[in-house]
mmCIF file of C-alpha atoms and ligand atoms in Angstrom:
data_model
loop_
_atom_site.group_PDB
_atom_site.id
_atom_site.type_symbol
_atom_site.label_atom_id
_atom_site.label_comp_id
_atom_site.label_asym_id
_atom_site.label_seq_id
_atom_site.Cartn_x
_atom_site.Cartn_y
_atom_site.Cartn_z
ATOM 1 C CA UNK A 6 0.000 0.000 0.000
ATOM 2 C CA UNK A 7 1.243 3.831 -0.612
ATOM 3 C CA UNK A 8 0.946 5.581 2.608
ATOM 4 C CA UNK A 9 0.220 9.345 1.634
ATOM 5 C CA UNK A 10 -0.838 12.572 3.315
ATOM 6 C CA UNK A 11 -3.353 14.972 1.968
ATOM 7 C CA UNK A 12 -4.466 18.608 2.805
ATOM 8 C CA UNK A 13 -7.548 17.728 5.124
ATOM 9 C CA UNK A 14 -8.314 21.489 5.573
ATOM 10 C CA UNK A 15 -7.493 24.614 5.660
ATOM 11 C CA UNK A 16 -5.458 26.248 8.408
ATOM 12 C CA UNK A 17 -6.060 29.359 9.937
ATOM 13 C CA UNK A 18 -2.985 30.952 12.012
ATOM 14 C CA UNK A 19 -0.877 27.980 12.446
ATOM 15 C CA UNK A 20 -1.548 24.831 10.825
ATOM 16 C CA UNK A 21 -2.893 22.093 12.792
ATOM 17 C CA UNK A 22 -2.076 18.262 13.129
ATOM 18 C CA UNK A 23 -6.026 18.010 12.034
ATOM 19 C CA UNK A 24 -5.233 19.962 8.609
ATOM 20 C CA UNK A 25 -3.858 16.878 7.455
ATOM 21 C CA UNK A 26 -4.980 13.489 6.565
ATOM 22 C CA UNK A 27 -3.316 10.136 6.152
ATOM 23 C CA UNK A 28 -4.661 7.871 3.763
ATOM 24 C CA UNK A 29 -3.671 4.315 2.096
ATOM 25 C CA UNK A 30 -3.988 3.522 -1.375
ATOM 26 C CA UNK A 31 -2.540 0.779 -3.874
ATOM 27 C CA UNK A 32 0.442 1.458 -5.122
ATOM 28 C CA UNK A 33 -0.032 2.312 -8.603
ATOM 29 C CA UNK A 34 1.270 0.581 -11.801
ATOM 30 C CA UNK A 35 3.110 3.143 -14.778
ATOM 31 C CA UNK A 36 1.651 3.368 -17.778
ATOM 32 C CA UNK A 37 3.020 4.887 -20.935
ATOM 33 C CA UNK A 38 5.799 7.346 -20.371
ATOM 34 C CA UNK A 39 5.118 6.902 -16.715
ATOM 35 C CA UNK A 40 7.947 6.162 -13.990
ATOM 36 C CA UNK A 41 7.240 4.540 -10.427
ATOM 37 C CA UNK A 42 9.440 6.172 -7.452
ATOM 38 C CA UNK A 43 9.703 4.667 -4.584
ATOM 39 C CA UNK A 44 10.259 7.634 -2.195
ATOM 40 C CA UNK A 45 13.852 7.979 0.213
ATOM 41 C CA UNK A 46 13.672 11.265 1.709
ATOM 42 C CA UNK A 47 11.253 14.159 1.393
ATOM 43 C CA UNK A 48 12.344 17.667 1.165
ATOM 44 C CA UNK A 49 9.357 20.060 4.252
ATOM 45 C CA UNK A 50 9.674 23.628 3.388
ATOM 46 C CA UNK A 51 8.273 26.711 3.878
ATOM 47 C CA UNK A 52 6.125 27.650 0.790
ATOM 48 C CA UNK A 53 4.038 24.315 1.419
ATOM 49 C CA UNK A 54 2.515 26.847 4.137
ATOM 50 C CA UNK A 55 1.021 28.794 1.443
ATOM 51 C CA UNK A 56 -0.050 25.911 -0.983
ATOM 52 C CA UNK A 57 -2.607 25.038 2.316
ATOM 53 C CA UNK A 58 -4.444 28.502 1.711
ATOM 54 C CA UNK A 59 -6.422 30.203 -0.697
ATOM 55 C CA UNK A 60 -4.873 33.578 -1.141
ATOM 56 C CA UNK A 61 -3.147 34.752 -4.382
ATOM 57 C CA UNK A 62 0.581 33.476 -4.964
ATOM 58 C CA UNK A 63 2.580 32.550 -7.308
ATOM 59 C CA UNK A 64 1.298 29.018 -7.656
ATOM 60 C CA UNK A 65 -2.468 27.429 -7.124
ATOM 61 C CA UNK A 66 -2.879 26.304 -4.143
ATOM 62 C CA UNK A 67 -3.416 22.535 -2.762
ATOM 63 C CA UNK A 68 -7.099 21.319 -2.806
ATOM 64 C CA UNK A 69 -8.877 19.805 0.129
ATOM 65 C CA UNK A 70 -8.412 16.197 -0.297
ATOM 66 C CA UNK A 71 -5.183 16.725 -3.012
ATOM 67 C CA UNK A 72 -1.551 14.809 -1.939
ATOM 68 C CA UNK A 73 0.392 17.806 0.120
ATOM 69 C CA UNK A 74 2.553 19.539 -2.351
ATOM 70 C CA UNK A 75 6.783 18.443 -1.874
ATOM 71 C CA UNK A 76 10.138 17.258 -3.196
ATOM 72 C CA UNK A 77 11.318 13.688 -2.963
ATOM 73 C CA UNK A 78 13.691 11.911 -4.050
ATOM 74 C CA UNK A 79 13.655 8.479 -4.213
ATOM 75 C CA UNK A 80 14.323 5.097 -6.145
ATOM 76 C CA UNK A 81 13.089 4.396 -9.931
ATOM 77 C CA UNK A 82 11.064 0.712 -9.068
ATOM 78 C CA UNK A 83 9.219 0.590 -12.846
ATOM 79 C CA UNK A 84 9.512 2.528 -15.424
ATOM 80 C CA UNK A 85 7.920 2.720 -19.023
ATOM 81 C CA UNK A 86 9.700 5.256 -19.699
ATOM 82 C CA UNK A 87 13.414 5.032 -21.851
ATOM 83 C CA UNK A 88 15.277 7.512 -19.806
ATOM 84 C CA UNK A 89 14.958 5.926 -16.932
ATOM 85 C CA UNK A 90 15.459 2.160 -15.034
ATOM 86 C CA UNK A 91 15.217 0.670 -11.888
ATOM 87 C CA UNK A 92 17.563 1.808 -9.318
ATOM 88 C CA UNK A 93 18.047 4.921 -10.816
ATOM 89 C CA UNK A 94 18.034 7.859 -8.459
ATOM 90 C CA UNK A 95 15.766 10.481 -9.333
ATOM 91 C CA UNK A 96 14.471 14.056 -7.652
ATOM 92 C CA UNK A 97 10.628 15.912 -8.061
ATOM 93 C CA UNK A 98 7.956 18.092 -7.354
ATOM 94 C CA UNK A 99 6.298 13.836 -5.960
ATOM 95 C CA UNK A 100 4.351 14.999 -2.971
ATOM 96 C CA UNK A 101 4.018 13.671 0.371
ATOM 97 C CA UNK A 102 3.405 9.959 -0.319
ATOM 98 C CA UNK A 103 5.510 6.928 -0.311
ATOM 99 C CA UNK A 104 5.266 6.004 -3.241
ATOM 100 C CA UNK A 105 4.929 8.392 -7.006
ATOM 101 C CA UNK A 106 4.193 8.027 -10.736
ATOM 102 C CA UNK A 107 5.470 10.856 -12.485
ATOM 103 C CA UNK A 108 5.801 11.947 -15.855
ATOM 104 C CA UNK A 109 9.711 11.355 -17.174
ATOM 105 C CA UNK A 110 9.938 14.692 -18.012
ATOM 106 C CA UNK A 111 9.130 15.682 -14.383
ATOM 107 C CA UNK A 112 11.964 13.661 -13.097
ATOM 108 C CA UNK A 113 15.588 14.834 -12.829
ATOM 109 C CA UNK A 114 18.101 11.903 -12.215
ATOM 110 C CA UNK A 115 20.684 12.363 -9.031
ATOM 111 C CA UNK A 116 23.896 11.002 -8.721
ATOM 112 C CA UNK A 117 24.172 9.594 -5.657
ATOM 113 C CA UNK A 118 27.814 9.163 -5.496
ATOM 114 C CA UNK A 119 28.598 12.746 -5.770
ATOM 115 C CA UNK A 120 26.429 13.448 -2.550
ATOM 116 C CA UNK A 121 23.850 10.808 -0.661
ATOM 117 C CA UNK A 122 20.461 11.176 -1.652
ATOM 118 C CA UNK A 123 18.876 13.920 0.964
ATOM 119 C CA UNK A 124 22.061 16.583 0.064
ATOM 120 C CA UNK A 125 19.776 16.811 -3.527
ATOM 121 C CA UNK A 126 17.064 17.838 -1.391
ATOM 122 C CA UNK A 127 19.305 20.590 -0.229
ATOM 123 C CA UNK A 128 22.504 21.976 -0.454
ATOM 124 C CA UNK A 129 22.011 20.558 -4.213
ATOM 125 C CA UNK A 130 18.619 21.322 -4.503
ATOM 126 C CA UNK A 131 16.323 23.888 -4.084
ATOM 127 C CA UNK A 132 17.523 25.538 -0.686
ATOM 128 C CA UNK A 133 21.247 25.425 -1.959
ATOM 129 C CA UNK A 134 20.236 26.803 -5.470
ATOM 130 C CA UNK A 135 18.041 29.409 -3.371
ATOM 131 C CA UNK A 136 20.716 30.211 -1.666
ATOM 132 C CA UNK A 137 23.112 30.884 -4.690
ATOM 133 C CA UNK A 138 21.111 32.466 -6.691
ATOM 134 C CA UNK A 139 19.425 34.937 -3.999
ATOM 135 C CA UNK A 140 23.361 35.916 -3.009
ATOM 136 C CA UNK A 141 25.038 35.552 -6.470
ATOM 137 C CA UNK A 142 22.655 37.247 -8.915
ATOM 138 C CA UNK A 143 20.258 39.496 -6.525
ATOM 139 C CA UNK A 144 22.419 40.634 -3.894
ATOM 140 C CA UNK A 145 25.746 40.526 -5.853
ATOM 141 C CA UNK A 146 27.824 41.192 -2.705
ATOM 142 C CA UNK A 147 31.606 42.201 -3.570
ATOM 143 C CA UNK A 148 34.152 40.941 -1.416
ATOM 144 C CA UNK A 149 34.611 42.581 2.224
ATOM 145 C CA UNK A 150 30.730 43.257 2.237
ATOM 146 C CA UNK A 151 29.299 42.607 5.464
ATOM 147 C CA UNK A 152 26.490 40.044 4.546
ATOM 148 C CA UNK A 153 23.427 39.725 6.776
ATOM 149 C CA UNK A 154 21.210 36.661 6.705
ATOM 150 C CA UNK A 155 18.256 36.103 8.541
ATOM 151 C CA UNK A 156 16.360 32.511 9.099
ATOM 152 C CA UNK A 157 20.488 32.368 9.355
ATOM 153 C CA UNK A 158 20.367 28.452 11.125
ATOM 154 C CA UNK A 159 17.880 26.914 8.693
ATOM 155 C CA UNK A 160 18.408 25.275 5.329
ATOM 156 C CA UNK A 161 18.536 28.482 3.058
ATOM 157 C CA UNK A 162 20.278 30.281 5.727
ATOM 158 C CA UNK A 163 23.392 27.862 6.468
ATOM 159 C CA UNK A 164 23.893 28.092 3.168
ATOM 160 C CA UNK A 165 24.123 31.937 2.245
ATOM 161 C CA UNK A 166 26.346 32.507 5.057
ATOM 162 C CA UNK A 167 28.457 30.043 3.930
ATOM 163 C CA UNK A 168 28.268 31.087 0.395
ATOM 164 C CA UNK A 169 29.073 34.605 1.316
ATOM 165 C CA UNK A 170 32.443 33.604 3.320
ATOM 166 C CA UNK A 171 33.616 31.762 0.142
ATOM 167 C CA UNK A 172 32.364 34.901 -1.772
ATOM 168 C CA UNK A 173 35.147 37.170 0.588
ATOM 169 C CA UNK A 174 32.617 38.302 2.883
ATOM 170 C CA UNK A 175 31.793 39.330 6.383
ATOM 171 C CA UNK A 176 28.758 36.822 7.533
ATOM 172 C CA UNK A 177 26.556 37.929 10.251
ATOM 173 C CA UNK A 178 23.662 35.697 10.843
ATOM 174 C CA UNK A 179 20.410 36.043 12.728
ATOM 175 C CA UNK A 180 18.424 32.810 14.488
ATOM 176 C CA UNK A 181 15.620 32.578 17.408
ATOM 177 C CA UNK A 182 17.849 30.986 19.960
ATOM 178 C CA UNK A 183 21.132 30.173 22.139
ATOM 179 C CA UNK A 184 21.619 26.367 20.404
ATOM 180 C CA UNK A 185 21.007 27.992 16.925
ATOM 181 C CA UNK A 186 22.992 31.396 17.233
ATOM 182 C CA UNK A 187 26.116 28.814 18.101
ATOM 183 C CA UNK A 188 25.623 26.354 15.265
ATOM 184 C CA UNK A 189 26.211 29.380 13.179
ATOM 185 C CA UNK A 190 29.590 30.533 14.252
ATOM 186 C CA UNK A 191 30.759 26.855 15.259
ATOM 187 C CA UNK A 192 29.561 24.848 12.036
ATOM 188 C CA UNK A 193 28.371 27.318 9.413
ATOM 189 C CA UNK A 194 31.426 29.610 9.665
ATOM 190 C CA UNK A 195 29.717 33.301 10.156
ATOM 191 C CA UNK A 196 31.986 35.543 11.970
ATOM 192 C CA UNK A 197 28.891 36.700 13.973
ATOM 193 C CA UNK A 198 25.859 35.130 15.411
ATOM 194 C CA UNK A 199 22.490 37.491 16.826
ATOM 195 C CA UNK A 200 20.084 35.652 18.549
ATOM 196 C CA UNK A 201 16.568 38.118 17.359
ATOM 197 C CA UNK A 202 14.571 36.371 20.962
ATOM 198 C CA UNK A 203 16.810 37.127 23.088
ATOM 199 C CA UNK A 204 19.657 39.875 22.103
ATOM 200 C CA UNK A 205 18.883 43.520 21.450
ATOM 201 C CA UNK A 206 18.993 43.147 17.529
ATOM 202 C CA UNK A 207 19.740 46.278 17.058
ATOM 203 C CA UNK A 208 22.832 47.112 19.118
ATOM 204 C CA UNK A 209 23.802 43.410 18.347
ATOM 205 C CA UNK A 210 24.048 44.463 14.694
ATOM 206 C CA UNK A 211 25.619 47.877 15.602
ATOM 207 C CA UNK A 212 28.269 45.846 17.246
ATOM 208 C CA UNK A 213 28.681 43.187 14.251
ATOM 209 C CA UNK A 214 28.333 45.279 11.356
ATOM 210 C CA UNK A 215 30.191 48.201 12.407
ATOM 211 C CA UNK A 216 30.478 49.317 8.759
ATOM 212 C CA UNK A 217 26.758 48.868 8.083
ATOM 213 C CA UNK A 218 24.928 46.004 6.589
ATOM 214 C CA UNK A 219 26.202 46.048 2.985
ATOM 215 C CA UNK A 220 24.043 42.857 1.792
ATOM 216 C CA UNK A 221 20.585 41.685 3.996
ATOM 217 C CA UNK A 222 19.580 38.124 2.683
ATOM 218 C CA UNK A 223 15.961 38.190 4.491
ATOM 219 C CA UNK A 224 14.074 34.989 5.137
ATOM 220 C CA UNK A 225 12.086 36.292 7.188
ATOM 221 C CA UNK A 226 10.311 39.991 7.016
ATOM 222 C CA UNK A 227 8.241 41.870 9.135
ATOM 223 C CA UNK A 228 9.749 43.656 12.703
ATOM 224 C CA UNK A 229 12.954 41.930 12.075
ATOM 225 C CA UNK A 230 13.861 43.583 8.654
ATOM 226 C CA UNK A 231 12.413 46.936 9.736
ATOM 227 C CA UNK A 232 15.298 46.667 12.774
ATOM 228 C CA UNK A 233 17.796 45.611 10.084
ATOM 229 C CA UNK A 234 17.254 48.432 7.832
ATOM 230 C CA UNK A 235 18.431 50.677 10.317
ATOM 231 C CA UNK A 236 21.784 49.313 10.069
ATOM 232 C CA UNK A 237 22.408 49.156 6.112
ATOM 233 C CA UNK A 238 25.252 50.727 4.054
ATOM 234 C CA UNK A 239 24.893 53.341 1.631
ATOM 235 C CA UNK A 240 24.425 51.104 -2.316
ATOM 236 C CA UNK A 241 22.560 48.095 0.511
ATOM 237 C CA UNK A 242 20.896 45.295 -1.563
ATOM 238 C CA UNK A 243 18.162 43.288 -0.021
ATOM 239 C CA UNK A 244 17.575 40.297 -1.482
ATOM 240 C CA UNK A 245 13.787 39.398 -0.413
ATOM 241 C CA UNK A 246 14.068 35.371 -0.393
ATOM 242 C CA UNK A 247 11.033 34.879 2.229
ATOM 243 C CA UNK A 248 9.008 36.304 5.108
ATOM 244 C CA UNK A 249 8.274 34.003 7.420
ATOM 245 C CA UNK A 250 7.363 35.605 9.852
ATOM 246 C CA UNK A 251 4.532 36.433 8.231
ATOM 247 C CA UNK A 252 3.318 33.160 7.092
ATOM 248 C CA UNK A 253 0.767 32.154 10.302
ATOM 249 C CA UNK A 254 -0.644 35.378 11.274
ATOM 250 C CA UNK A 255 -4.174 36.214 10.225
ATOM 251 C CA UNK A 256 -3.589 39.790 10.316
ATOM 252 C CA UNK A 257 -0.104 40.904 8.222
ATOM 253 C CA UNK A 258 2.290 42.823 10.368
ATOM 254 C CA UNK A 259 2.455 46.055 9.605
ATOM 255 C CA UNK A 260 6.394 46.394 9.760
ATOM 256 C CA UNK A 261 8.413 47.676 8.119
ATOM 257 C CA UNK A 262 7.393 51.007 8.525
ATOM 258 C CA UNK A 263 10.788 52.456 7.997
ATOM 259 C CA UNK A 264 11.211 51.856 3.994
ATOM 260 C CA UNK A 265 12.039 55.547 4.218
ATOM 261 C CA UNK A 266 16.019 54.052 5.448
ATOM 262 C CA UNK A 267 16.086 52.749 1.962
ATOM 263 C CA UNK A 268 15.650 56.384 0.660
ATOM 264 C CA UNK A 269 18.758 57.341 2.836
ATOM 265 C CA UNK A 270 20.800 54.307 2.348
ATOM 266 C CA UNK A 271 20.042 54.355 -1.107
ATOM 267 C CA UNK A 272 19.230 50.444 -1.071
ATOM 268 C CA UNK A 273 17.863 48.256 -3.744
ATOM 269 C CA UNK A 274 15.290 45.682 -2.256
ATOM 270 C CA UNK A 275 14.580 42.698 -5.144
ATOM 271 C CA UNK A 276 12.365 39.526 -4.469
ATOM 272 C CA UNK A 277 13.183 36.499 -6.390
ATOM 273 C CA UNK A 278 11.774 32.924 -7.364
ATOM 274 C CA UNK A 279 14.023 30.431 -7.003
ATOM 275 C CA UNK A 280 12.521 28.303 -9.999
ATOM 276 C CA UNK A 281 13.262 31.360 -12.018
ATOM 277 C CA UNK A 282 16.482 30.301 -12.502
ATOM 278 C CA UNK A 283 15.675 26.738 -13.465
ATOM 279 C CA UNK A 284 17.742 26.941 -16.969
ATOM 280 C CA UNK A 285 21.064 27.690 -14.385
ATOM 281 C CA UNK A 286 20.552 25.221 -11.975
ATOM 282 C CA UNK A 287 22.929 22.803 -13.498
ATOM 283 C CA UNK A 288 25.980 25.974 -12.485
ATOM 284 C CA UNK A 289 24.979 26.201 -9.202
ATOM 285 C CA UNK A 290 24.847 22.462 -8.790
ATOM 286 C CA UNK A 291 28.356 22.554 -9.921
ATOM 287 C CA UNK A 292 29.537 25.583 -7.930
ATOM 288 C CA UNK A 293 27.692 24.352 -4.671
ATOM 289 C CA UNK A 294 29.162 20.602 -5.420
ATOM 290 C CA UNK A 295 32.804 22.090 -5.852
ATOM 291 C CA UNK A 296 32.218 24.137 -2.433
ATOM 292 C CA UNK A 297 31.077 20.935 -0.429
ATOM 293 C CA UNK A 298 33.656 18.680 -2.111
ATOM 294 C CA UNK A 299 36.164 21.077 -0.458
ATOM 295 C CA UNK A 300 34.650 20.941 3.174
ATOM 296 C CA UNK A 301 33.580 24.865 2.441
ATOM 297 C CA UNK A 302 30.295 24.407 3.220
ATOM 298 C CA UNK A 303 28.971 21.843 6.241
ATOM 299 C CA UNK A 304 25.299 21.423 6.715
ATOM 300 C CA UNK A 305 22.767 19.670 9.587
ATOM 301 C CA UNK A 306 20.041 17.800 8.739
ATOM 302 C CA UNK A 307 16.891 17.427 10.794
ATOM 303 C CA UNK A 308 15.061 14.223 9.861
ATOM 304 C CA UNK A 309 11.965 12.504 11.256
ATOM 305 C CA UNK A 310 11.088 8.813 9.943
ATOM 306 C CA UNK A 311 8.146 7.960 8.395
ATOM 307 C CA UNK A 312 5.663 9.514 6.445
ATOM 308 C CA UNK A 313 2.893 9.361 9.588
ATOM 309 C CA UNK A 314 5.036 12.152 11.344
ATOM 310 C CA UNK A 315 5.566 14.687 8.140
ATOM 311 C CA UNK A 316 2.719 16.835 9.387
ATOM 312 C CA UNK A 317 4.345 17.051 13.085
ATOM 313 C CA UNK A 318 7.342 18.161 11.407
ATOM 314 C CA UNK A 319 6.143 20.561 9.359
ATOM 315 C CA UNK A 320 4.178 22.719 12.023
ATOM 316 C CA UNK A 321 7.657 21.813 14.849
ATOM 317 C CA UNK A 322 9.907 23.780 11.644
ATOM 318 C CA UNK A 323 7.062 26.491 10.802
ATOM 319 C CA UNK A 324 7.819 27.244 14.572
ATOM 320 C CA UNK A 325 11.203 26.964 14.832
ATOM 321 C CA UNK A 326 12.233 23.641 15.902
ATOM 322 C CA UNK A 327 14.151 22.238 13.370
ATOM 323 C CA UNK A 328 17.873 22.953 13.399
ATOM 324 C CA UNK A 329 18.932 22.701 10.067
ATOM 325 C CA UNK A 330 17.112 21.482 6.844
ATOM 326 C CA UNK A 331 13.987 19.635 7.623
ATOM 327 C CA UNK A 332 13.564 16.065 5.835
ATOM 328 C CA UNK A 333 11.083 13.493 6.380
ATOM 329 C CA UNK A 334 13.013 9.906 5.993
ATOM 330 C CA UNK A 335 10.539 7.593 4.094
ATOM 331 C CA UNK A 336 12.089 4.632 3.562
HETATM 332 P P1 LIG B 7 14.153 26.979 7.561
HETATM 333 O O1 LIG B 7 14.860 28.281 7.764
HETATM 334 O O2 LIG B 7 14.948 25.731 7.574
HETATM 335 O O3 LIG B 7 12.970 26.802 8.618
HETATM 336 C C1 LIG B 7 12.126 27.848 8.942
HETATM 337 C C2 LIG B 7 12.726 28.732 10.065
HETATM 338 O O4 LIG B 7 12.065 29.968 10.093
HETATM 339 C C3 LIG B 7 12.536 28.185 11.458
HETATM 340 O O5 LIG B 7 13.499 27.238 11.798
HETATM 341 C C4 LIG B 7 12.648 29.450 12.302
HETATM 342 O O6 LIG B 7 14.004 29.650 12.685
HETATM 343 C C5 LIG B 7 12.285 30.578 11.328
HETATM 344 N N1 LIG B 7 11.083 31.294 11.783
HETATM 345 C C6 LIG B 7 9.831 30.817 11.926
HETATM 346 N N2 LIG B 7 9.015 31.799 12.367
HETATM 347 C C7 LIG B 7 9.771 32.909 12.506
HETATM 348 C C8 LIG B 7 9.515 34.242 12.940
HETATM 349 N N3 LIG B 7 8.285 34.646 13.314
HETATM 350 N N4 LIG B 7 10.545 35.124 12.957
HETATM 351 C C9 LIG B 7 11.782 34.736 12.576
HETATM 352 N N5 LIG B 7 12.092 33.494 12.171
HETATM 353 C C10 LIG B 7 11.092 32.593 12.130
HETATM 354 O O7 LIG B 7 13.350 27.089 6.194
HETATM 355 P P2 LIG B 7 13.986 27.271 4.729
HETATM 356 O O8 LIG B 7 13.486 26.179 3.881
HETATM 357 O O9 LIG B 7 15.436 27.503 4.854
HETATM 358 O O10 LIG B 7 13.293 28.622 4.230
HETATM 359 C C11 LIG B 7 13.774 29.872 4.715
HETATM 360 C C12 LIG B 7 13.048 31.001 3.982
HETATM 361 O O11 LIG B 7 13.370 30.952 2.600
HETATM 362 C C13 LIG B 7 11.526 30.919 4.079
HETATM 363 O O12 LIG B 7 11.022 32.228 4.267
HETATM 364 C C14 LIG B 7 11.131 30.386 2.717
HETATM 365 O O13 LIG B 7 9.827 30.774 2.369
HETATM 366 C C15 LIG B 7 12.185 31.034 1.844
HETATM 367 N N6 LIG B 7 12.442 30.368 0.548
HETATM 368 C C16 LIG B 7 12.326 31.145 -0.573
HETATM 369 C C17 LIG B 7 12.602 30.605 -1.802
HETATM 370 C C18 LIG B 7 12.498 31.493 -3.022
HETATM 371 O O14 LIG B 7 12.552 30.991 -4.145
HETATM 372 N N7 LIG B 7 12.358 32.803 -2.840
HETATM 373 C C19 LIG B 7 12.982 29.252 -1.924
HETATM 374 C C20 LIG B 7 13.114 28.488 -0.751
HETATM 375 C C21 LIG B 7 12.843 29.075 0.485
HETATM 376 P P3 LIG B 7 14.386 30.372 14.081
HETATM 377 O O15 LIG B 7 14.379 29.284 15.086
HETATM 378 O O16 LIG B 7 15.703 30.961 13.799
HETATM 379 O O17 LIG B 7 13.296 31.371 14.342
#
């Protein structure tokens, strides 16, 4: 049988344990053109928070009673498709399920002895490539730039800090907590750590930026950026990669108020898709794969098995309690 979760209904605030549903099926057979995966590891992130409502994005949202949007990758078992075999290791868009038939055009094939299977899920997937492409083409920082990142312990954020140390940078990074702020100096490699619960953000970043915030990689919006943009250098880029602080509350917060700072630092703020870039993925693959062949850039993994506990996971890491990238281990 093919264990899978669906979206059971729709949150408000915080999603729920009862927003989900699990549900058995057969495990189907391919037809033409069609390949069976046999799910390893599947990728919780983020945007999934969105797919569960109705409001206007930049992609439809899950319906009631629909497979939970995510990225897997997992095992060819059948295939009637040429391209691929069994055995073959293969990464998509399969959902939260055990078990996927996909289109072989959907499918991208993973070589799993250039990094085990969950590292496609991140550093060489989408929260690597996020990462790369937020810092390398939006933000552009030159080297000596002091680079701010916040969300700076999760799976975009170990990343960009990273990134920007092997870019010449200064890497300040901001995370809710004591456990978190010391990951990031003692296996990430910033130079400084801010913990936004419990420091004074502010004179925390007076202290690490003394030079001003050159580059702010934001994950995560709302008071936190408004405190940030206090701080930039004159010529700042923001790079808008999330807001997640944003993401549960019924009513948006109304920060930042000060976009005015952006007027006197003369900073550029740009949002940015990472499946924009979908045509360059292969270079950052290759630039992110040279980086982690050399040691330059470490990353923690925070996995829960089986597919039953995906929707625990997802509401612990909406809330802060994954440390690192968040993965479901399915089989
Ligand atoms: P993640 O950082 O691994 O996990 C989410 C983290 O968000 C939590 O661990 C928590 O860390 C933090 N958080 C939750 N609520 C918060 C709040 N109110 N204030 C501050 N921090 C809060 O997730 P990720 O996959 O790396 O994603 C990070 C961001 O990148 C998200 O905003 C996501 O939407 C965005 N993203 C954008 C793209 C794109 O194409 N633009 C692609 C991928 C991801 P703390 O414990 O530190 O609070």
């Amino acid at each position: 049988m093919n264990r899978r979760v669906t979206l059971a209904a729709r949150p408000e605030g915080h999603p729920r344990e009862s927003d989900f549903a699990l549900v058995e099926e057969p495990v189907p057979d391919p037809g033409p053109g069609e390949v069976l995966v046999r799910g390893l590891w599947l990728s919780l992130d983020p945007y999934m928070r969105g797919r569960m409502s109705e409001g206007r994005s930049y992609a439809k949202p899950t319906e009631l009673g629909e497979v939970m949007t995510g990225q897997v990758v997992g095992e060819v078992v059948a295939s009637e498709d040429r391209r691929f075999a069994p055995g073959d290791h293969v990464v998509g868009q399969l959902g939260w399920q055990e078990y996927a038939l996909a289109r072989g055009g959907a499918l991208r094939k993973v070589d799993a002895r250039i990094a085990p299977p969950p590292v496609w899920l991140h550093v060489l997937g989408t929260t690597g490539l996020t990462a790369y492409f937020g810092l390398v083409d939006v933000a552009r920082p030159k080297p000596g730039d002091t680079v701010v990142v916040s969300g700076a312990a999760g799976a975009v954020g170990q990343v960009a800090g990273q990134l920007a140390k092997a870019m010449g940078c200064r890497a300040v990074g901001i995370a809710g907590g004591p456990e978190k702020v010391r990951d990031l100096t003692e296996e990430y490699g910033y130079d400084a750590g801010i913990d936004y619960k419990g420091d004074d953000v502010n004179a925390a970043l007076k202290a690490a930026c003394p030079q001003g915030v050159d580059v702010y990689f934001d994950n995560v919006g709302g008071a936190l950026s408004e405190t940030v943009f206090r701080r930039l250098a004159t010529g700042a880029r923001i790079a808008v990669c999330g807001q997640i602080s944003q993401y549960n509350l019924t009513e948006p917060e109304l920060a930042p108020r000060n976009l005015g700072f952006l007027i006197v630092f003369r900073a550029r703020m740009e949002g940015f898709l990472v499946s924009d870039y979908a045509h360059r993925f292969e270079e950052g693959i290759r630039r992110l794969g040279a980086l982690l062949a050399d040691g330059r850039i470490r990353y923690r993994e925070d996995v829960t098995e089986g597919i039953e506990h995906a929707p625990a996971a997802f509401i612990g890491m909406l809330r802060g309690a994954n440390r690192g990238k968040t993965l479901v281990k399915l089989a």
